[in-house]
Tab-separated table of C-alpha atoms and ligand atoms in Angstrom:
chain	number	residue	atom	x	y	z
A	1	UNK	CA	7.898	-21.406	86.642
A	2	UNK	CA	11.064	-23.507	87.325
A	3	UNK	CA	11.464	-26.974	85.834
A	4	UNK	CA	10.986	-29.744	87.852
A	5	UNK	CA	14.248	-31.338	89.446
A	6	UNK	CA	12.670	-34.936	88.004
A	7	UNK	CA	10.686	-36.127	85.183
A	8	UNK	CA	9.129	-39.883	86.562
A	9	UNK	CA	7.161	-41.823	83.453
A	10	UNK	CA	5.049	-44.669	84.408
A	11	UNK	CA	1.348	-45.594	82.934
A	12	UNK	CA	-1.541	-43.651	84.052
A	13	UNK	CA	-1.810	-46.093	87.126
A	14	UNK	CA	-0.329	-46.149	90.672
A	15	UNK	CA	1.080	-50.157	90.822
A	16	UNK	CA	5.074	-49.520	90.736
A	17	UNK	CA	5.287	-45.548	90.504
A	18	UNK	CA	2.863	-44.164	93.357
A	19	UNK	CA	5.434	-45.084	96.052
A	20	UNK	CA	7.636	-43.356	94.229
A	21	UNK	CA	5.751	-40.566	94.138
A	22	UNK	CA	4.304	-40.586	97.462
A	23	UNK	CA	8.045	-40.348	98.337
A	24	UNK	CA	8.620	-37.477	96.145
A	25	UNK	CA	5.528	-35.304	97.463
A	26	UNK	CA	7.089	-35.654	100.594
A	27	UNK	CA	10.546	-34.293	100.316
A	28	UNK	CA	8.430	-31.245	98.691
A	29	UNK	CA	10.046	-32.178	95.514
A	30	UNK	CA	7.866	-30.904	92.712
A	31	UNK	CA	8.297	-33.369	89.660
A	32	UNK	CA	6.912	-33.879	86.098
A	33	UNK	CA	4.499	-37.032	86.241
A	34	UNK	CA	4.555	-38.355	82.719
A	35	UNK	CA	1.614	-41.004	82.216
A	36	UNK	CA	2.447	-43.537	78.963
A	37	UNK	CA	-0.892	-44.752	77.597
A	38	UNK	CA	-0.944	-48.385	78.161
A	39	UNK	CA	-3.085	-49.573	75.330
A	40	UNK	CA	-0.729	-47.820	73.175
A	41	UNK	CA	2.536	-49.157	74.597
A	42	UNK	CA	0.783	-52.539	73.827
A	43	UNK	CA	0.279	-51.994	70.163
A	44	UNK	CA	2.952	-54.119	68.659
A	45	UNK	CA	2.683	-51.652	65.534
A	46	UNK	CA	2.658	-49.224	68.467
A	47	UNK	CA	3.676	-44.898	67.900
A	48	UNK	CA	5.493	-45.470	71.118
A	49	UNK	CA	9.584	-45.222	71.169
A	50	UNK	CA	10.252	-47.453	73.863
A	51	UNK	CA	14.082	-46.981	73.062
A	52	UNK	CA	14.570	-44.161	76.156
A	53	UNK	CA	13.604	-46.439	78.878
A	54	UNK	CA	15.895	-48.691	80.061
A	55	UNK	CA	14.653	-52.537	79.666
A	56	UNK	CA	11.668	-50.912	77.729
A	57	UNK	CA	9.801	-51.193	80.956
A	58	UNK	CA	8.631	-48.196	83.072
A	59	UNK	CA	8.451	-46.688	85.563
A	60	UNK	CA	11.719	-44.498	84.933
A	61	UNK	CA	12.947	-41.492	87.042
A	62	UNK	CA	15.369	-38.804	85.121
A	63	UNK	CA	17.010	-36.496	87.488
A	64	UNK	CA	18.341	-33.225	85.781
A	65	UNK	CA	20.607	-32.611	88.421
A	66	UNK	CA	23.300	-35.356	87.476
A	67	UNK	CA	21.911	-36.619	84.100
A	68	UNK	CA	20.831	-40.493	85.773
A	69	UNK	CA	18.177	-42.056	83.866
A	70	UNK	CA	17.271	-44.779	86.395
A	71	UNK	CA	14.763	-48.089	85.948
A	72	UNK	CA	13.770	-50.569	88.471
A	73	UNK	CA	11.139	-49.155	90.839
A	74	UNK	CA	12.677	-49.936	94.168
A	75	UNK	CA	15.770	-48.560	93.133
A	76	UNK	CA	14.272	-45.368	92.246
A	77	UNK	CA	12.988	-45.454	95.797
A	78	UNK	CA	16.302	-46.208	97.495
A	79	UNK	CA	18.378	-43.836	95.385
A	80	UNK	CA	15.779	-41.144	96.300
A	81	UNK	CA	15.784	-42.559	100.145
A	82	UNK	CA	19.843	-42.298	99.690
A	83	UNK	CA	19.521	-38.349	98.884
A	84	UNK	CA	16.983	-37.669	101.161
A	85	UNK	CA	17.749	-38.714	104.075
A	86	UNK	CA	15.056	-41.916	104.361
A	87	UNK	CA	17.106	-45.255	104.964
A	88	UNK	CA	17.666	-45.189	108.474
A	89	UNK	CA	19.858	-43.975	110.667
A	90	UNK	CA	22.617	-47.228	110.679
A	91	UNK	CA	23.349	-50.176	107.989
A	92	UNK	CA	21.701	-52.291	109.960
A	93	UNK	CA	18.379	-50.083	109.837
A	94	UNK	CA	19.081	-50.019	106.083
A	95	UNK	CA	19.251	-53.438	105.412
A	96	UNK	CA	16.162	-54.085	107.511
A	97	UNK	CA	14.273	-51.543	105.060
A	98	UNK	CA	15.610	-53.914	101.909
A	99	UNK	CA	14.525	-56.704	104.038
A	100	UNK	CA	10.907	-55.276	104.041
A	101	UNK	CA	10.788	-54.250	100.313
A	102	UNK	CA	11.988	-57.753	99.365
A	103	UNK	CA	8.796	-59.316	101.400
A	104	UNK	CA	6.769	-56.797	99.909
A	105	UNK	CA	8.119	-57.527	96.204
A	106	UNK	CA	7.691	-61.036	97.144
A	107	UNK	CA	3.737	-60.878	97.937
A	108	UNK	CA	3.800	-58.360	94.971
A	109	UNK	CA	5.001	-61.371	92.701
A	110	UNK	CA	2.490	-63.516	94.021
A	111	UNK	CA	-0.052	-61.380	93.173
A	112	UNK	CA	0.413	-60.387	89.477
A	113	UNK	CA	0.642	-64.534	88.736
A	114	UNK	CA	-3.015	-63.768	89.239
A	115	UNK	CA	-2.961	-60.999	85.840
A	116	UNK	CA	-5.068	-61.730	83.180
A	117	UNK	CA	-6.218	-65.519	84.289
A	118	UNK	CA	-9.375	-67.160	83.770
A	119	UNK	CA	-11.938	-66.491	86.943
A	120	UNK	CA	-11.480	-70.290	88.869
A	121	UNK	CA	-7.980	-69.915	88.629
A	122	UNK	CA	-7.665	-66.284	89.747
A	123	UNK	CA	-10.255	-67.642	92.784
A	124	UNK	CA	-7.731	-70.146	93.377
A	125	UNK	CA	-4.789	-68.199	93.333
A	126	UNK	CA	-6.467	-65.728	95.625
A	127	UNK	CA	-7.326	-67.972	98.225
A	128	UNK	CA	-3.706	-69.367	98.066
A	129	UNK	CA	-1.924	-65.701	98.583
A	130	UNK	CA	-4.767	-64.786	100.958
A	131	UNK	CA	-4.270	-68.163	103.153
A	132	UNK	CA	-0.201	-68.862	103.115
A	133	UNK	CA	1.640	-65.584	101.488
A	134	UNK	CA	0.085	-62.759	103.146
A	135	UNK	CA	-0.141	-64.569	106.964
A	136	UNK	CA	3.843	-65.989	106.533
A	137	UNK	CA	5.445	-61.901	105.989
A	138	UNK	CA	2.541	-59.934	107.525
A	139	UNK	CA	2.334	-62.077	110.702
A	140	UNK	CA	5.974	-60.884	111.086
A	141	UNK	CA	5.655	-57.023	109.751
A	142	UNK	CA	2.552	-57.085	112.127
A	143	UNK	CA	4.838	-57.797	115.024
A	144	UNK	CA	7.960	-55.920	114.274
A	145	UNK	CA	6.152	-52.929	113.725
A	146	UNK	CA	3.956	-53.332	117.356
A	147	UNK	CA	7.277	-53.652	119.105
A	148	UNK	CA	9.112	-50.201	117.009
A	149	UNK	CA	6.191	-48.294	118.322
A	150	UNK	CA	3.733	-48.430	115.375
A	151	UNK	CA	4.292	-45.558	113.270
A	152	UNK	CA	7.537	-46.085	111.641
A	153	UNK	CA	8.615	-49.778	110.060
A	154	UNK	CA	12.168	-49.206	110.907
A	155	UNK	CA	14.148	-47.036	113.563
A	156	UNK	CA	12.999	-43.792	115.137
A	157	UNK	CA	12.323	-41.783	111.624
A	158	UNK	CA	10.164	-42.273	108.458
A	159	UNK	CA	12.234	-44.388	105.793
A	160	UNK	CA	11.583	-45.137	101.878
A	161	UNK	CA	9.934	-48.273	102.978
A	162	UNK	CA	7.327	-46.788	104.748
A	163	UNK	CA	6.016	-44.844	101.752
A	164	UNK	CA	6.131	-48.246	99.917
A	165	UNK	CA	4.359	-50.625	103.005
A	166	UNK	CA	1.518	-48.046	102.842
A	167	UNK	CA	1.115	-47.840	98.852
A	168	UNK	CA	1.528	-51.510	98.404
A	169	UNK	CA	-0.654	-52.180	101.103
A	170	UNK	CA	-3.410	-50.149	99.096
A	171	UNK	CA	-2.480	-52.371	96.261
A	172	UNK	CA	-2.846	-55.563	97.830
A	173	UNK	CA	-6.541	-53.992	98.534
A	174	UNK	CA	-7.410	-52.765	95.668
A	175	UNK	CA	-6.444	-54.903	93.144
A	176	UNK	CA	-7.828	-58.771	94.276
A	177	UNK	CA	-10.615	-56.485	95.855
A	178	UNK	CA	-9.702	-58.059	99.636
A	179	UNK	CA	-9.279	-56.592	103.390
A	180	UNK	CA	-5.342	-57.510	103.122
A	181	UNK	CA	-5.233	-55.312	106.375
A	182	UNK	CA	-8.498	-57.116	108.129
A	183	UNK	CA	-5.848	-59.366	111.275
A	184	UNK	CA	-3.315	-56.671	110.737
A	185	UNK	CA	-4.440	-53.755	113.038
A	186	UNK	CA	-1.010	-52.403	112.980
A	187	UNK	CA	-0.118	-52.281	109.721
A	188	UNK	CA	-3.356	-50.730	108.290
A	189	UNK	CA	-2.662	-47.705	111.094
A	190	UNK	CA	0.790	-47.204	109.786
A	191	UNK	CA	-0.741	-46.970	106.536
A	192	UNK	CA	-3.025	-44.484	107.684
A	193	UNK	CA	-0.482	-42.481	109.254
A	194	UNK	CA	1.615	-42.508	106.009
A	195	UNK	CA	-1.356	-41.295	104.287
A	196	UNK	CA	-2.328	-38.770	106.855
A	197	UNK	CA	1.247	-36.830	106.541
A	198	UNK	CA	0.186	-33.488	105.282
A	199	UNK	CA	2.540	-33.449	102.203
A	200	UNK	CA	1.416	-37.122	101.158
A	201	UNK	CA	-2.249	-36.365	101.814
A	202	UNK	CA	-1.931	-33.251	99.396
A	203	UNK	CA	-0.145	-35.192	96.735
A	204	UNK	CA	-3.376	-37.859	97.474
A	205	UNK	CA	-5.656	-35.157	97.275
A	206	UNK	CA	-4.867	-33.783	93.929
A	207	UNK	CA	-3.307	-37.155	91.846
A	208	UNK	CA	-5.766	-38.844	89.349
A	209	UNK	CA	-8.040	-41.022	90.867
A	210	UNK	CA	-8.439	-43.727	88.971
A	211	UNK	CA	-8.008	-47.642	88.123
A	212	UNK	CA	-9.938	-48.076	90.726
A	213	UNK	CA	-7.411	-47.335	92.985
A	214	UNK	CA	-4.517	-49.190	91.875
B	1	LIG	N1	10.991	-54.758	88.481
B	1	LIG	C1	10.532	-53.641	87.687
B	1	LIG	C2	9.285	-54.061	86.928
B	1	LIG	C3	8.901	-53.038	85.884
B	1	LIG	C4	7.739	-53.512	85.062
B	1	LIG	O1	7.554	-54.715	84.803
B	1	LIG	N2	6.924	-52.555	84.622
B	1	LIG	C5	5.786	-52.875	83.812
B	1	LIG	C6	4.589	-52.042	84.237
B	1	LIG	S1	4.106	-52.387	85.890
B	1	LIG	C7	6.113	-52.511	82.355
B	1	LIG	O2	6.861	-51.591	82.107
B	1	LIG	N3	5.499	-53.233	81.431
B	1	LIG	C8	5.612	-52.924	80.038
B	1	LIG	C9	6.344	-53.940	79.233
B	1	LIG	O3	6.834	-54.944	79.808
B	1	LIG	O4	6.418	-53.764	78.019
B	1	LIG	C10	10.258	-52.433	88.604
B	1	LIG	O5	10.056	-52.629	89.807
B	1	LIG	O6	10.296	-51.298	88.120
């Protein structure tokens, strides 16, 4: 058997990595999945050598090709995009893909303020996100996607951001346990369309299924 072209290490979760390796599946790239144990990266006293990883924070992707250790999850995903083909046809298709990973690491942001608070806040956050963050961007995803056609979020041809709309989407589900999707008809068929490509929905068909489903 050869060795995988990548190694990526992330926790035994999908949050940050699963785009990532959505993306991967589909380029038919076979790749080592390394999962860190959280509980043990925790452990101030912890076994874990966090030196390797750049910032100590995961995920990381290592391509043996050229050497590049790389952190920073949407960079992983536009580096790969770069190689592969997936960032649009033009600049200005490019920078409308950053444009939509920027909204989606905004919401994303919003989100994790809601980590590890006490329940009425968390409620309150919720609401907040649910009312004003997710209705300001996905009002205007909802609408830019209609008028490309539905099934990609930029140009004629499947880009990075696509694999990371879908994955975050599932995120934004699974995680406050809400229908993000439920006034967004468009956006939660894109996502099934992402999800329905056959090399993404064997990748989803064989991964780990767990946390519930983030
Ligand atoms: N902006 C970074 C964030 C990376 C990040 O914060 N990763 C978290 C896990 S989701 C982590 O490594 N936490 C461990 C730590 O901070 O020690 C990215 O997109 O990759």
């Amino acid at each position: 058997m050869s060795t995988p072209k990548y190694k990526l290490t992330y926790f035994d979760y999908m949050w940050l990595a699963e785009p990532i390796r959505l993306l991967l599946s589909y380029v038919k790239e076979d790749f080592e999945d390394v999962r860190v144990d959280w509980d043990e990266w925790e452990k101030p006293d912890g076994k874990i050598d966090k030196s390797p990883y750049p910032y100590g924070k995961l995920p990381v992707l290592e391509d043996a090709e050229n050497g590049l250790k790389l952190g920073q999850s949407f960079t992983i995903l536009r580096y790969l995009g770069r190689k592969y083909n997936l960032v649009g046809a033009t600049d200005a298709e490019a920078a409308k893909c950053d444009e939509y990973a920027d909204v989606l690491k905004d919401i994303l942001k919003e989100m994790e303020l809601m980590w590890e608070k006490d329940e009425k806040t968390t409620l309150e956050m919720k609401t907040k996100w649910l009312e004003k963050t997710i209705p300001r961007y996905y009002s205007v995803i909802e609408s830019d996607l209609k008028k490309n056609g539905g099934k990609y979020l930029v140009g004629n041809g499947i880009t990075w951001v696509d694999f990371l709309c879908a994955q975050m989407n599932q995120l934004f589900t699974a995680y406050p346990k809400v229908d993000v999707l439920a006034n967004y008809p468009t956006i939660r068929e894109h996502q099934q369309q992402v999800f329905e490509i056959p090399e993404v929905k064997a990748w989803i068909d064989k991964r780990p299924d767990n946390y519930d489903g983030w």
